[in-house]
Each structure stands twice: as C-alpha cells, then as structure tokens.
PDB file of C-alpha atoms in Angstrom:
ATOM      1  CA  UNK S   1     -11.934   6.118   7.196  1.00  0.00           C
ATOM      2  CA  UNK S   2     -12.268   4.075   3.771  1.00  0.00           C
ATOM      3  CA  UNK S   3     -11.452   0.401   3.112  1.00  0.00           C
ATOM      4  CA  UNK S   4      -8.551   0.400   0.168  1.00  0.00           C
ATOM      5  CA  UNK S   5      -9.120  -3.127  -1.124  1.00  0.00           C
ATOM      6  CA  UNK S   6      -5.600  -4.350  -2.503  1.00  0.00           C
ATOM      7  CA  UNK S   7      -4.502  -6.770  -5.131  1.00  0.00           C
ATOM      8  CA  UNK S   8      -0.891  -8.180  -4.507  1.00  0.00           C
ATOM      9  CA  UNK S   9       0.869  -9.889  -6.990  1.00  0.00           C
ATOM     10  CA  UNK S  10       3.916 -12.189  -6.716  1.00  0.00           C
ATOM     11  CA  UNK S  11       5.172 -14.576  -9.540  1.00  0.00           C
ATOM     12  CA  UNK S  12       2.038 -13.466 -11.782  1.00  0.00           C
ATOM     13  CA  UNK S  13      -0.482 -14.451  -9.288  1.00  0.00           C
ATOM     14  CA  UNK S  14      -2.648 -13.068  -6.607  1.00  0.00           C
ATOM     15  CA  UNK S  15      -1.213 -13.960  -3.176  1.00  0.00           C
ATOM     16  CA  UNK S  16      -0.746 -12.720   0.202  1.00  0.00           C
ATOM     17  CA  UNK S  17       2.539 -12.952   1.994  1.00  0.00           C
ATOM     18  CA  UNK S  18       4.247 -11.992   5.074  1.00  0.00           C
ATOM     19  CA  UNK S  19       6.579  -8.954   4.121  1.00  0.00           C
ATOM     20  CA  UNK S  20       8.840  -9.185   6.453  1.00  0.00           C
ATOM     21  CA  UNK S  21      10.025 -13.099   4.192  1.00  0.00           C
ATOM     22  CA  UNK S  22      10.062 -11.119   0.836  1.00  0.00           C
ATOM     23  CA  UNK S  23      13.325 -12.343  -0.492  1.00  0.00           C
ATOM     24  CA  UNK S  24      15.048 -13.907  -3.378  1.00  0.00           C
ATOM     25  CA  UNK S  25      14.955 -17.249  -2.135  1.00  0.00           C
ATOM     26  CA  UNK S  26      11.711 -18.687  -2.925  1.00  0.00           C
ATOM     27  CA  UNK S  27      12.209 -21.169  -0.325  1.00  0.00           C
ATOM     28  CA  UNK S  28      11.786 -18.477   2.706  1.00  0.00           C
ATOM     29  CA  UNK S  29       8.727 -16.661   1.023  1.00  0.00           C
ATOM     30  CA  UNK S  30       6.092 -17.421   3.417  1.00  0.00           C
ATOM     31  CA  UNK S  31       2.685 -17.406   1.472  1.00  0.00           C
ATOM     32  CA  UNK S  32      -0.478 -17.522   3.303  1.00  0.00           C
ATOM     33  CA  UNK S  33      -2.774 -17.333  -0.114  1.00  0.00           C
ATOM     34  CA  UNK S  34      -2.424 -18.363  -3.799  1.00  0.00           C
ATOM     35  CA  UNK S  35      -5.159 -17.765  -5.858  1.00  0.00           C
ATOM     36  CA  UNK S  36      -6.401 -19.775  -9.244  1.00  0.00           C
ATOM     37  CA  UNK S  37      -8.504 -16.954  -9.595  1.00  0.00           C
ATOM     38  CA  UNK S  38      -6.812 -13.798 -12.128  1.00  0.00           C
ATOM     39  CA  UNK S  39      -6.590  -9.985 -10.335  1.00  0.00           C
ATOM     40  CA  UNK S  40      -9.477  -8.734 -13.034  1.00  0.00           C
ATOM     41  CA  UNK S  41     -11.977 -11.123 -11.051  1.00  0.00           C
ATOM     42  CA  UNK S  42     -10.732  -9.041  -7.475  1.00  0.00           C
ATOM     43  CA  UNK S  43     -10.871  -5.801  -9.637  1.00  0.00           C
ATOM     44  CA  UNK S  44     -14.003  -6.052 -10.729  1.00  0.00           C
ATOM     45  CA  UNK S  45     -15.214  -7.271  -7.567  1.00  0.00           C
ATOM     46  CA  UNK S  46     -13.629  -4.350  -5.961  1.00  0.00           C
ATOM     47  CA  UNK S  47     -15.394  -2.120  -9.000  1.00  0.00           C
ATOM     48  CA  UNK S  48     -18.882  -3.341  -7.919  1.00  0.00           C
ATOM     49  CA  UNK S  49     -18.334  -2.231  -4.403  1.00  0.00           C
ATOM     50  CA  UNK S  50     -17.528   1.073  -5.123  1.00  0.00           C
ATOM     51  CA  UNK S  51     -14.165   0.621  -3.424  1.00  0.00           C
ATOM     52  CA  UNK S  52     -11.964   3.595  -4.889  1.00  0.00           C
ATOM     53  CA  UNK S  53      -8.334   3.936  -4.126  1.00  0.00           C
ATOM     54  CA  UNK S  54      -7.177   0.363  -3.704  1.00  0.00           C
ATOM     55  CA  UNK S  55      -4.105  -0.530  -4.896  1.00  0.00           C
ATOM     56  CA  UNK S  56      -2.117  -3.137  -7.175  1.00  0.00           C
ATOM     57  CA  UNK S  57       1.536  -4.312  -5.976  1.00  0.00           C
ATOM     58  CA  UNK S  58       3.967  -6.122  -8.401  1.00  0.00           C
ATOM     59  CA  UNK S  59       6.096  -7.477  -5.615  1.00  0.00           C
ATOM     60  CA  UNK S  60       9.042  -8.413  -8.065  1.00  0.00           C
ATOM     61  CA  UNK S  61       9.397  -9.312 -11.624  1.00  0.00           C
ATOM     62  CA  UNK S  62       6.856 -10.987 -14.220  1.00  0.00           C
ATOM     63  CA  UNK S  63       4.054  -9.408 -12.992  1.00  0.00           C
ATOM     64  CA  UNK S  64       3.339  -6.974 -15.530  1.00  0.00           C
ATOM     65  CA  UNK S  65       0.960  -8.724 -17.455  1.00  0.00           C
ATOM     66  CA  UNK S  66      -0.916  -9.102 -14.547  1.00  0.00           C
ATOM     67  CA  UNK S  67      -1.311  -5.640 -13.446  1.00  0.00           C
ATOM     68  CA  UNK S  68      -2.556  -4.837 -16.261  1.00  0.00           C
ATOM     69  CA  UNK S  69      -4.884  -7.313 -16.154  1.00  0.00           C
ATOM     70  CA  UNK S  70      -6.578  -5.771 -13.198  1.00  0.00           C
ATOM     71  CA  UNK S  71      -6.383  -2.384 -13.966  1.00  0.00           C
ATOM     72  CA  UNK S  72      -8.019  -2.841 -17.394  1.00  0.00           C
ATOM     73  CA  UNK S  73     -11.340  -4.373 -15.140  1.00  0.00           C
ATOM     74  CA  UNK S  74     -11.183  -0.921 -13.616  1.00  0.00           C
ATOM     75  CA  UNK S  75      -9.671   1.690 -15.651  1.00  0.00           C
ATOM     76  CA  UNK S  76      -9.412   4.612 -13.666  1.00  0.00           C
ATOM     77  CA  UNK S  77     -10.246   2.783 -10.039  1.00  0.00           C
ATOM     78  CA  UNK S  78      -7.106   1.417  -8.614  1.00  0.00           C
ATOM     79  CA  UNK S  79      -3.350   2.549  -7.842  1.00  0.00           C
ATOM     80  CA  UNK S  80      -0.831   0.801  -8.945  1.00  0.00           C
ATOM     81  CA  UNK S  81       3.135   0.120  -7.427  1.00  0.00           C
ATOM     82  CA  UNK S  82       5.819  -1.875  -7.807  1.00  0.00           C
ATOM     83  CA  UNK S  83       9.100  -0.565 -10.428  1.00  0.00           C
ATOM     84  CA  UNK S  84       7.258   2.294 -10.940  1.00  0.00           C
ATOM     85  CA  UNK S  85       9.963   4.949 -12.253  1.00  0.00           C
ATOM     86  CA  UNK S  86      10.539   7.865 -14.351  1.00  0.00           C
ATOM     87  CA  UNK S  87      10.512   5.844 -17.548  1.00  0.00           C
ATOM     88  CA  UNK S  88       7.690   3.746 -17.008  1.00  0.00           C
ATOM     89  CA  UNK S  89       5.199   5.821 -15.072  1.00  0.00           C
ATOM     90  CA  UNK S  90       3.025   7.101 -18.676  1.00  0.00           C
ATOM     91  CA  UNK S  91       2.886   3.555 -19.192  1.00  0.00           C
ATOM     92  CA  UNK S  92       0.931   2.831 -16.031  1.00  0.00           C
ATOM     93  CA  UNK S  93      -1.015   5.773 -16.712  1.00  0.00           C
ATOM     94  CA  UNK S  94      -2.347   4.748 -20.007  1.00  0.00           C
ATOM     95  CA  UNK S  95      -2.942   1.432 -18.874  1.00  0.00           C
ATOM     96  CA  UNK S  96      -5.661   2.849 -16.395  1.00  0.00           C
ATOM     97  CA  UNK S  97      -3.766   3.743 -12.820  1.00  0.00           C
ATOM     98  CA  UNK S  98      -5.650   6.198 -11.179  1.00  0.00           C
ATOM     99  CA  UNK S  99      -2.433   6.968  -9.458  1.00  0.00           C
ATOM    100  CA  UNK S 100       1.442   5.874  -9.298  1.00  0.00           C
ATOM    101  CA  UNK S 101       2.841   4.137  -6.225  1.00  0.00           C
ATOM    102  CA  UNK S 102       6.704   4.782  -6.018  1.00  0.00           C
ATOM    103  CA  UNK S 103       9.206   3.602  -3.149  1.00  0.00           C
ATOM    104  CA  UNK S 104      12.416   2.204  -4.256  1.00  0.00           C
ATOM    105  CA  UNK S 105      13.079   4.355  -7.102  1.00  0.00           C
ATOM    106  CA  UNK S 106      13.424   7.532  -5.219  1.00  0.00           C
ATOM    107  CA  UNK S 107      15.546   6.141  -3.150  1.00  0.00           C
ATOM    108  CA  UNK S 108      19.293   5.013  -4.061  1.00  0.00           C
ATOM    109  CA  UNK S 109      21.686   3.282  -1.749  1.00  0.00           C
ATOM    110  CA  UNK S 110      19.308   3.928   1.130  1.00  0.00           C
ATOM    111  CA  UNK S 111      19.184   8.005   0.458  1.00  0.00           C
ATOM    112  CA  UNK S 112      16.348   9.828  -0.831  1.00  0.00           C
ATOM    113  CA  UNK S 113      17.208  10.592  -4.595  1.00  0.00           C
ATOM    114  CA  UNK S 114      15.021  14.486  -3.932  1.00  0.00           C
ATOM    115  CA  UNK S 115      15.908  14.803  -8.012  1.00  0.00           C
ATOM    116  CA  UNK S 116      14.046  11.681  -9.202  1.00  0.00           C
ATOM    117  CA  UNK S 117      11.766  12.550  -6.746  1.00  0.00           C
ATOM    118  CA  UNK S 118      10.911  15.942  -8.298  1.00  0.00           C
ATOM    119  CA  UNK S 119      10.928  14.541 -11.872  1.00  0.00           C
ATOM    120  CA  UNK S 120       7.824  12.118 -10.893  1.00  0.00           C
ATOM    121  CA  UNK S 121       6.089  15.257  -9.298  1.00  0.00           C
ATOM    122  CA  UNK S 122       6.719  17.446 -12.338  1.00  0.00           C
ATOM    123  CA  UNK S 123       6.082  14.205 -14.729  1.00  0.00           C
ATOM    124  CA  UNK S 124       2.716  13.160 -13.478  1.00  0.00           C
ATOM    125  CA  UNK S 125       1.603  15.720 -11.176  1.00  0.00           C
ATOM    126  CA  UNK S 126       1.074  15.707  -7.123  1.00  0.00           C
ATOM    127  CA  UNK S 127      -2.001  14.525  -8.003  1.00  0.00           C
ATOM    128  CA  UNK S 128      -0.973  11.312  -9.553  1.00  0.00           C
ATOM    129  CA  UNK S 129       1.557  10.424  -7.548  1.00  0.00           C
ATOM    130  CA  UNK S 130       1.571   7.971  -4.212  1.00  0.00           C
ATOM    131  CA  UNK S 131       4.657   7.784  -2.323  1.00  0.00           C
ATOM    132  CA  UNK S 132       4.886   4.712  -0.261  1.00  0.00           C
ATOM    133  CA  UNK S 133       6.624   4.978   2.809  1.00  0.00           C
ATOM    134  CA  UNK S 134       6.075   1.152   3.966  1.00  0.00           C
ATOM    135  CA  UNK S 135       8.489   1.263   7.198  1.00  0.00           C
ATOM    136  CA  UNK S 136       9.971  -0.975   9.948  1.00  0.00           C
ATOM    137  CA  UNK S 137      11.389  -0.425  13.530  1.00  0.00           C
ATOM    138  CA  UNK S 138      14.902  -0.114  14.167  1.00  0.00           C
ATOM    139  CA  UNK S 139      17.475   1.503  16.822  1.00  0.00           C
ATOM    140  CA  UNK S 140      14.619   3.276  18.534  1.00  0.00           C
ATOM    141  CA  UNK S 141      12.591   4.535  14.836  1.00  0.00           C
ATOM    142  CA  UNK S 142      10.347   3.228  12.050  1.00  0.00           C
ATOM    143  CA  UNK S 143      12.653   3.766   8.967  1.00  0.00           C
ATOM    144  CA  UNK S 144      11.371   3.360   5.248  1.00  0.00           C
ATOM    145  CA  UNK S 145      12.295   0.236   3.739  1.00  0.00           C
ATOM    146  CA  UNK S 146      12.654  -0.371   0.088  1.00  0.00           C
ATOM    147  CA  UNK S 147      13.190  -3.325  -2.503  1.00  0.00           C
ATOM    148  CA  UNK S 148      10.709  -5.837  -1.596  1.00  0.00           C
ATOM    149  CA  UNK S 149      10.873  -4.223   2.264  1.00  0.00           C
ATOM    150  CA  UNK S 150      13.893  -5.885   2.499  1.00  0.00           C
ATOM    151  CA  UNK S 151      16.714  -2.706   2.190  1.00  0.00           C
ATOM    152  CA  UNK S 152      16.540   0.191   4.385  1.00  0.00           C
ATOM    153  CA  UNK S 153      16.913   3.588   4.171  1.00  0.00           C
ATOM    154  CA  UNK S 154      17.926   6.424   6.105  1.00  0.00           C
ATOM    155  CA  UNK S 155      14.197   8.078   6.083  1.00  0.00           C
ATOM    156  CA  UNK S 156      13.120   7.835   9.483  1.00  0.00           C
ATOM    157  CA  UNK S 157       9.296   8.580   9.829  1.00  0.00           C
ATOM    158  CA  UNK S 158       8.670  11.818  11.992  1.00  0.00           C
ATOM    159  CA  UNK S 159       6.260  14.446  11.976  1.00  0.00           C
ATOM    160  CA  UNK S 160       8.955  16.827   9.805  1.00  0.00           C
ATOM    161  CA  UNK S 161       9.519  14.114   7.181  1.00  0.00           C
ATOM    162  CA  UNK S 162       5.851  13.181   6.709  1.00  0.00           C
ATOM    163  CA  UNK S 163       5.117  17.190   6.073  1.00  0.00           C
ATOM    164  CA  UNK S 164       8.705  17.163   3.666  1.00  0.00           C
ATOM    165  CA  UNK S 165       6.966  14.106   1.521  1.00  0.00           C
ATOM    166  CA  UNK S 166       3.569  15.404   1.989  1.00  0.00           C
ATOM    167  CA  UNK S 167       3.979  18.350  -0.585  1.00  0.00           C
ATOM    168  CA  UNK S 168       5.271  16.125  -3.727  1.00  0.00           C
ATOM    169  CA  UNK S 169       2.153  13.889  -3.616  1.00  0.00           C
ATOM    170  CA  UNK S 170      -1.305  13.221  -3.365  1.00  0.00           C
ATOM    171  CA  UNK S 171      -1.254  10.466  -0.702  1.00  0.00           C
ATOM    172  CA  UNK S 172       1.294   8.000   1.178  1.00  0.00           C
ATOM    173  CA  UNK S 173       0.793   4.233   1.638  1.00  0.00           C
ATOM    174  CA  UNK S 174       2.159   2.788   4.601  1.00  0.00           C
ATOM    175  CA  UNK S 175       2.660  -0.818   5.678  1.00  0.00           C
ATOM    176  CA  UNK S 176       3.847  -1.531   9.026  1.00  0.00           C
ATOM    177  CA  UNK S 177       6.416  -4.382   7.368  1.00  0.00           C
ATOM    178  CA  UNK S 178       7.007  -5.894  10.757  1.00  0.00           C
ATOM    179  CA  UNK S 179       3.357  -7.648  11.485  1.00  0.00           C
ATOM    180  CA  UNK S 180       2.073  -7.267   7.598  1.00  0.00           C
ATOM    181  CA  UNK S 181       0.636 -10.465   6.329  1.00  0.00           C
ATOM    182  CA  UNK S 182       0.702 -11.923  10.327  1.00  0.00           C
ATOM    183  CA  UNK S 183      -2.864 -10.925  11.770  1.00  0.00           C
ATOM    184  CA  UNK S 184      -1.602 -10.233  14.639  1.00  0.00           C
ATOM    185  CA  UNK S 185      -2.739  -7.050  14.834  1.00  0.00           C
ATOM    186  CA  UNK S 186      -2.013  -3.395  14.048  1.00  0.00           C
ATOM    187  CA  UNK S 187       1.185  -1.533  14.966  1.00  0.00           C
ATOM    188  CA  UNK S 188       0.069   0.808  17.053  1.00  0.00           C
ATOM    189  CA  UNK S 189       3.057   2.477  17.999  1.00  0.00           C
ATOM    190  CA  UNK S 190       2.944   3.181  14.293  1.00  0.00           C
ATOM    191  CA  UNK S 191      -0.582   4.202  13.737  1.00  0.00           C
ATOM    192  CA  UNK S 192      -0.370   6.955  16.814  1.00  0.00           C
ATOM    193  CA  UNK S 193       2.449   8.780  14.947  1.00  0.00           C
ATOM    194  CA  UNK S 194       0.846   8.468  12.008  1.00  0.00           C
ATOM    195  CA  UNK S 195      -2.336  10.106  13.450  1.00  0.00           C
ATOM    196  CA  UNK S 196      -0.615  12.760  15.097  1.00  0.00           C
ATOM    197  CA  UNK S 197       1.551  13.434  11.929  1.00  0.00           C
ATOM    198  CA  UNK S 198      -0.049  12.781   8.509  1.00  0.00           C
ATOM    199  CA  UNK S 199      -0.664  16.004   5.914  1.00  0.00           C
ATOM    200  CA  UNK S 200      -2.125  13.781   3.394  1.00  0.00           C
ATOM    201  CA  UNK S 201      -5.092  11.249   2.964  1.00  0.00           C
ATOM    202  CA  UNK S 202      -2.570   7.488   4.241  1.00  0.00           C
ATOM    203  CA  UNK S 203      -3.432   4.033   3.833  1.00  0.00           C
ATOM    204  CA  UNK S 204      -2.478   1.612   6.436  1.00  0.00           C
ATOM    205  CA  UNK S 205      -1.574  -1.717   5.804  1.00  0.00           C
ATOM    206  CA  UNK S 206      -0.531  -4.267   8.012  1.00  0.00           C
ATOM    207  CA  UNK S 207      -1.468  -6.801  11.108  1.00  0.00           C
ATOM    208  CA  UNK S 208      -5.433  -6.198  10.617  1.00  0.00           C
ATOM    209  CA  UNK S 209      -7.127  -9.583  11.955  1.00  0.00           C
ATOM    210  CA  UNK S 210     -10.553  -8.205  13.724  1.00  0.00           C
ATOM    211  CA  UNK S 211     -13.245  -5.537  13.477  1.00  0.00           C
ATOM    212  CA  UNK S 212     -11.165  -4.320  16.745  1.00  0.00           C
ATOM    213  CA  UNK S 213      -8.337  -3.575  14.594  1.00  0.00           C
ATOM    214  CA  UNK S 214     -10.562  -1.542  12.442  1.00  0.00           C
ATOM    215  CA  UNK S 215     -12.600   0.259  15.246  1.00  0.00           C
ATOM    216  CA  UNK S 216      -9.327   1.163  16.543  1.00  0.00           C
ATOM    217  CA  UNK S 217      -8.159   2.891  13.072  1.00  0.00           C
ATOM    218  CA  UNK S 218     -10.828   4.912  12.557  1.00  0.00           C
ATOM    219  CA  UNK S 219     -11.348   6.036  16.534  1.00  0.00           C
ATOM    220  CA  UNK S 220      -7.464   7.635  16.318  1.00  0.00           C
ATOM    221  CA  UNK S 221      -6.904   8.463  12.325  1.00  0.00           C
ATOM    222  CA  UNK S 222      -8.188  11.894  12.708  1.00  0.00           C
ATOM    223  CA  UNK S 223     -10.606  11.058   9.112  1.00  0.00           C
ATOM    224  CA  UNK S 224      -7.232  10.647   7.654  1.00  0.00           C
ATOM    225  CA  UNK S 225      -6.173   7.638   7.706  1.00  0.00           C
ATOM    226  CA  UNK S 226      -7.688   4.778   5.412  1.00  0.00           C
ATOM    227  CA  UNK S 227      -7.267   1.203   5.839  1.00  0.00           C
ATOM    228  CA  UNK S 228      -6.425  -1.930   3.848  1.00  0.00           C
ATOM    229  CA  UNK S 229      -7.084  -5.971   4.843  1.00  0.00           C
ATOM    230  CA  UNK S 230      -5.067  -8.649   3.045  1.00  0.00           C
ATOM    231  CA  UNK S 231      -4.262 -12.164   4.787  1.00  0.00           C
ATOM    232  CA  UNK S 232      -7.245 -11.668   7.610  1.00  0.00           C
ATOM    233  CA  UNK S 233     -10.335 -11.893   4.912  1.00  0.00           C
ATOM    234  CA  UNK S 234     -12.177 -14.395   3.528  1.00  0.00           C
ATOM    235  CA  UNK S 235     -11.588 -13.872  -0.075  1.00  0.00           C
ATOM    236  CA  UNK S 236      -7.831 -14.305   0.636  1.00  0.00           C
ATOM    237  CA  UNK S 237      -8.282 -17.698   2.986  1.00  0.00           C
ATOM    238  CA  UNK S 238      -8.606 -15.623   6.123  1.00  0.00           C
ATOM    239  CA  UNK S 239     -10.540 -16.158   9.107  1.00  0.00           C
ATOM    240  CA  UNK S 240     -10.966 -13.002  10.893  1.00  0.00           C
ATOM    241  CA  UNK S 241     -12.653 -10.792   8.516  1.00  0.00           C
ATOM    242  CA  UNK S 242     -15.631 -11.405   6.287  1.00  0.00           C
ATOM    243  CA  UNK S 243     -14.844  -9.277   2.848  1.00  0.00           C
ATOM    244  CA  UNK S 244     -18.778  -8.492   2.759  1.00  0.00           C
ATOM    245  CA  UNK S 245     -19.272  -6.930   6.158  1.00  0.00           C
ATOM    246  CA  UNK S 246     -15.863  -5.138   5.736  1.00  0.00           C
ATOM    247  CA  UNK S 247     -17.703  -3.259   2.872  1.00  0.00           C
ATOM    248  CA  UNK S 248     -20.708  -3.215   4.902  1.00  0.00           C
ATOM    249  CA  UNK S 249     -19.049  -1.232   7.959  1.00  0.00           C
ATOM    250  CA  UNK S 250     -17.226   1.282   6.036  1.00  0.00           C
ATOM    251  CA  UNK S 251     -20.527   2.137   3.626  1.00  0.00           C
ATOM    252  CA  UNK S 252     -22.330   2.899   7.182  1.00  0.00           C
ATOM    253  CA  UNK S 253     -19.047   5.596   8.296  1.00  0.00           C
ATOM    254  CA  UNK S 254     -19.324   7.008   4.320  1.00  0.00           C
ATOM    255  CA  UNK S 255     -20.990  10.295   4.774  1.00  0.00           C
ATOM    256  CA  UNK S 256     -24.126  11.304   3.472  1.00  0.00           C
ATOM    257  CA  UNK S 257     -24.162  12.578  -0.019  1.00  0.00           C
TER     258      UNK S 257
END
C-alpha cells in the first residue's frame, strides 16, 4: 500500500471539501480547509517525500492556472483530473501529468460513451490514462457518479465492470463520495469489493480519520490498493493524522530495494 498525497483545487485554491456538498451554489459548499498557501508549495512538498502518484483535482472551473502551477513543481510526479477530455488531454501532458484522470467525459447522460473512451486509450496510451470511478450507494449498489459527484450514472461497480474498465487504463481512482471529506471513517462496504475485485493498482479516497483507517486498508487491499488522506491531516487543518508520520508509516511497508 502507498500514500497518494492529493492536491484539490476549488475556485483557484487549495481546499478540502465534503463531496457529497459539491454544487453550484456556493452557499452549500461545505469547506473544511482554505489554504493561503499555492499547490507548488504541496507539490514540492510532496516531491521531497518521494510521494509518486498523487493526484491534482480541478473541482470546477478557473482552476487551470493552478494545476499547472503544481504540476510544474513536479513535472512528471503527479496525476492530474478534472475536464480532462479528448481535446485537452496533450495539454496536460506537456504541462507535466504523469498521467490523465478522466470521469465525466466518458460518460454522457449517465451512459458510458465506450467511443470517447477508446479515443483517450488510443490518444495517450493505457499507460497514461486514470479512469476515476469515484462512486456512491444507491438502490442496493455503489454507482459512478460524475460532474462534481453530483450526477449519476448507470455504471454500477462489480467485479465484471472493474475487469471491463481495467483493460483501457493504467489505474482507477476511487472516492467513496458518501463519507469523503467527513473523517468519519472508511467505507468499508466499499473497500471489501474493491479488494476482492480490482485488476489494476486503485487509490482510495474517502472517510480516512486514524492510523486504524489505514491499518485497515492495507490488512484487506491485497498490495493493490493505495490510499489517499485529505481533510484528516495536519497540513490541511486536520486533527487525526500527522502528514509526517503518514509518510513515515508507509516508507516502513515500501519494500526493500
């Protein structure tokens, strides 16, 4: 199990919110961190670590300038998501994405678009090319959710659809949208399918508030499923986590070289 660090961006800043209130009206946004500080100083802090394979989210407009502000401290060390399509995906590349994040664009009125899906693959390569598959529960499934998690699909996660996705990318990013952003805990319900399930490395996100959470990742991800931390660590105004000994505890589960 690694630690993905992430950099989240809404309204050209670094912030954590709770997914689930990710909607046009600014008023119901429910922010638990603004930072003064610009996404290169997290990049580069991220860069220092060593922590490969983190990921930058433009959640909404007018963060462009931002992203690239953070990628350029790492060219070549961190995903990036958020509007990623067809047209704009060299762009990203150039700019120093290690890889491609893409949800809503393969997607359209809730179906998977499989065409626009294959373009990306054949555009950028598998090995370029994250799908995220950020999901919440309803009528008796975990079904993808697009648009700022706010929209969803008709993708319900299951062992045959994670092995269908599997073979156009590299990896998938998952956050379980229901307790992302709360520290309340991981979905578990969530993580065991994903365990079971997975054909590629996965990154979960969402609900980590305690080493517990963490302990509990790695003991059922079958070494394939990684793990990110927003709202719970220090560096983002949490309590639960200490950034430092997050690094600390993966470094001593990184194999020997």
């Amino acid at each position: 199990m690694r630690f993905r660090p992430c950099i989240d961006l809404h309204q050209g800043k670094v912030k954590q919110i709770v997914g689930s209130t990710l909607v046009d009206d600014p008023a119901a946004v429910r922010t638990n961190f603004s930072s003064d500080l610009p996404p290169s100083h997290y990049a580069t802090l991220y860069r220092q670590d060593g922590l490969v394979g983190g990921h930058v989210i433009m959640l909404g407009p007018g963060n462009e300038a931002a992203a690239r502000d953070a990628l350029a401290a790492w060219p070549g060390g961190m995903q990036v998501g958020g509007g990623i399509t067809a047209d704009n995906a060299i762009h990203w590349l150039e700019r120093g994405a290690s890889h491609l994040i893409v949800t809503s664009h393969v997607f359209h009125d809730g179906v998977l678009d499989r065409e626009r899906l294959v373009r990306l693959n054949r555009l950028v390569g598998k090995k370029r090319l994250v799908l995220d598959l950020s999901c919440r529960w309803r009528q008796g499934g975990y079904y993808v959710v697009t648009d700022r998690w706010q929209k969803f699909t008709s993708l319900r996660i299951c062992p045959e659809t994670l092995e269908d996705m599997g073979a156009y990318c590299d990896e998938f990013l998952i956050h379980a949208v229901d307790v992302e952003g709360k520290c309340m805990g991981i979905d578990t319900r969530l993580l065991d399918l994903l365990a079971a399930s997975v054909p590629v490395p996965t990154t979960y996100a969402g609900g980590v508030a305690t080493f517990a959470d963490l302990e509990l990742i790695r003991n059922s991800g079958r070494q394939l499923i990684d793990v990110t931390v927003g709202s719970a660590l220090d560096i983002f105004g949490g309590s639960g986590l200490r950034y430092q000994e997050v690094v600390a505890y993966h470094a001593k589960l990184a194999p020997a070289p």
